[in-house]
């Protein structure tokens, strides 16, 4: 395979209708300008796509070179840029002398456009023999009246200086450019001049900058950006001198250009750890966050703030309210990222302000005109929940406001609210009475089965006083409406007694229309098993479904029960049982207790009657039937042991769950905090004992921070050398004439191969070329060039490969070279490089509800059978977690014990934002072997297949 030449042009070429060389030649020799232009374009495209048409060159010299048309002259320069100017031995072709004469005429042309494009062409020319006779003309253009010419003359001089023979060709170029820079008035020309000094004579650029320190803020944004590049480069080579440059950066933070502001902040963070510098950078980022309208820009700035938070949390804590102002953006991704940053910056000092802001945002979500209000409200509720858990004293200010959203039509948001209430009522005993009172008042507004179930559990567990218990029983009875739930008339029609009072007879089809609309779909339970779940439990009850039986009334429980949701009926039965048992404990009147028991039994038997009738399309399920029956038996003959179980054990289990959750969060926080803890032998620096030597406060702070870094070894800290060695792959054998090995670096969206090639022979290898090809979602960004390798010499070759998705890919290729003794090209086949999916995914966390929702939504599933020699369930789980770089969402307390089976959920996120879900279900057989399945689900096919292959390979130890 022939190696493609490097070129600065990329033009689309339709290979379906290639132009013929004789047609192009005929058009070039004609007098029609438009046909000449078209012919030149075709000739350029043929050359770019590997076609060699040497017969056109003489025609172009004779008929195109003398043309005065600007478009033809521009195309001529593009043509000259891509043709071969040297022979096989590297010598300039004789016919290029004709071109050189034409270029000199163009550089002295009266039209400034012709001069400018010719100078731009020279900046891409690498042949010193062609450039040398043109240098006087190039230098003369530095004083041209038109800025377009001067700007390109400076770039041409810079490219000449960069050539290997640059010093011989233009030894005094830096001095000339410095004089030009001092006298030039145009911003773009000054920028090019300073860039030339920065590239070719760094000391002159530094001296010029230091001599004009006071004027730097008044320079244009183009020049200021180059100044920042220079500062970064100088400070990397001379860290001791960065104090004076930081002053320049601070002065540029107030620039009118947002690009300069952003670069200043980034440069400041990279150069200094002084609190004053970090504070200035954070302030700049916050200003840009509010002033920029582009959502992509906002997300980039939030990423920078996230990085600052990780390394300089103390400074970022002061910025929390400025960061929260980004919530004004309508974009949900920006809101989510803003809340994530803010929640990690909460302290006792700022918690009140943060919660007040979040409360205002919650109130704003009541405006129905805004899009995705429900999703945003859910994010806010979760944020407030997190705040209230960290700082319980703020719970009282938000609990009642959030409870107004229990009847929200967005079920996910309402579920977050009810989970918040459930946890707060346990962790804040002082709020119990007010929360219970509020919950009983608004219970009729709840229209979701899942929210009702959780609210009923709260009522059953936390109604403790006589008044609360009686109010709880009364609320449930009113929500269920009049009993029985249905009656059959003499004509055999089914009638809802509640509806018959206001609407008359209603036939069976209309009363239970909502039930027939219930659809079924599989759902994953907490233990990883599947169950059938009615869609009516997923969505909030809408007005049409209620209109038949309970519209205009408070009978929300009745309406949901009539859709066939008997799980909710079982929850109602359990709640009534708890309330009646508690009433029996605190009420002295036997009559009142017996009446409550009778009412509860009537409700439960009515539910069983409804479930066993043929009124609803689906009868009551066995689990719900057994649960309601148990409640009936318990109320008929209660025992002390059962009272203890129902009134204490349930709540104790919930308390244990909360304590376990808090313990896990505390352990994670400690683990993260240990990373940044100072060591006992760290240097203690006393500001007042520091020699100031005329330094400003910022310079002093920066020097102190540098001392601290030296003391803690941060400057000299090396990376993980073992990990680096693991990433070195041998591509050829030791006995091959060319030895090659690659160091693979995986970034987020690209892979960099740093290939070391060593000539093991005693001959010079010519046109040595690394040819690579890819399989999977990998694409070569650029092809490496040809090289000449002396005997026993080595060469570093870099190749960039773009990654477009999380999928295992393969890179394969050859090393091709020529030797003087053998005319044919020699080929050394390289070992394949397998790109591991583990480089793209990282452990992440998500709520159980979010996990189940994603599990139900994702369509790609890969089912892997367990086949391992590991015999312990937990050991196998830990092995899979380690091998797949995922996080186990199932808490350790749920995995305790030895019961012979295990179910756990794992979760990870890719660098492309893809979610990877894994469910492990294991069972231990009598012979000690583990059996079961590992299910992988994702939105895309690639990650599911790649992760499945990885697990299959790594199952056995």
Short mmCIF file of C-alpha atoms in Angstrom, two decimals, residues 838 862-884 906 918-923 929-936 945-957:
data_model
loop_
_atom_site.label_atom_id
_atom_site.label_comp_id
_atom_site.label_asym_id
_atom_site.label_seq_id
_atom_site.Cartn_x
_atom_site.Cartn_y
_atom_site.Cartn_z
CA UNK A 838 -12.30 -0.70 30.49
CA UNK A 862 -26.64 -9.35 26.60
CA UNK A 863 -27.22 -12.42 28.76
CA UNK A 864 -24.08 -14.21 29.92
CA UNK A 865 -24.30 -17.55 31.70
CA UNK A 866 -22.16 -17.89 34.81
CA UNK A 867 -19.29 -20.33 34.21
CA UNK A 868 -16.61 -19.96 36.87
CA UNK A 869 -14.35 -21.94 39.15
CA UNK A 870 -15.02 -19.51 42.01
CA UNK A 871 -17.29 -21.14 44.61
CA UNK A 872 -18.14 -18.22 46.89
CA UNK A 873 -20.91 -15.86 45.76
CA UNK A 874 -19.45 -12.69 47.26
CA UNK A 875 -15.96 -13.49 46.00
CA UNK A 876 -17.40 -13.89 42.48
CA UNK A 877 -19.27 -10.60 42.78
CA UNK A 878 -16.12 -8.77 43.90
CA UNK A 879 -14.16 -10.38 41.06
CA UNK A 880 -16.70 -9.16 38.47
CA UNK A 881 -16.77 -5.67 40.00
CA UNK A 882 -12.97 -5.44 39.83
CA UNK A 883 -12.75 -6.91 36.33
CA UNK A 884 -15.42 -4.65 34.80
CA UNK A 906 -23.77 -2.92 39.03
CA UNK A 918 -25.45 -5.13 34.97
CA UNK A 919 -27.57 -7.48 37.07
CA UNK A 920 -25.93 -10.55 38.61
CA UNK A 921 -28.17 -13.40 39.80
CA UNK A 922 -26.32 -16.38 41.34
CA UNK A 923 -27.27 -19.62 43.03
CA UNK A 929 -20.64 -24.67 41.86
CA UNK A 930 -22.17 -21.31 41.08
CA UNK A 931 -24.87 -21.05 38.42
CA UNK A 932 -26.94 -18.17 37.18
CA UNK A 933 -26.84 -15.35 34.70
CA UNK A 934 -25.27 -11.95 34.26
CA UNK A 935 -27.51 -9.57 32.32
CA UNK A 936 -26.05 -6.47 30.71
CA UNK A 945 -21.58 -6.74 23.54
CA UNK A 946 -18.13 -5.48 24.60
CA UNK A 947 -18.94 -5.70 28.30
CA UNK A 948 -20.39 -9.20 27.80
CA UNK A 949 -17.19 -10.34 26.06
CA UNK A 950 -15.11 -8.86 28.88
CA UNK A 951 -17.16 -10.66 31.55
CA UNK A 952 -17.00 -13.95 29.63
CA UNK A 953 -13.19 -13.71 29.48
CA UNK A 954 -12.77 -12.69 33.13
CA UNK A 955 -15.27 -15.04 34.84
CA UNK A 956 -12.66 -17.58 35.81
CA UNK A 957 -9.77 -16.62 38.03
#
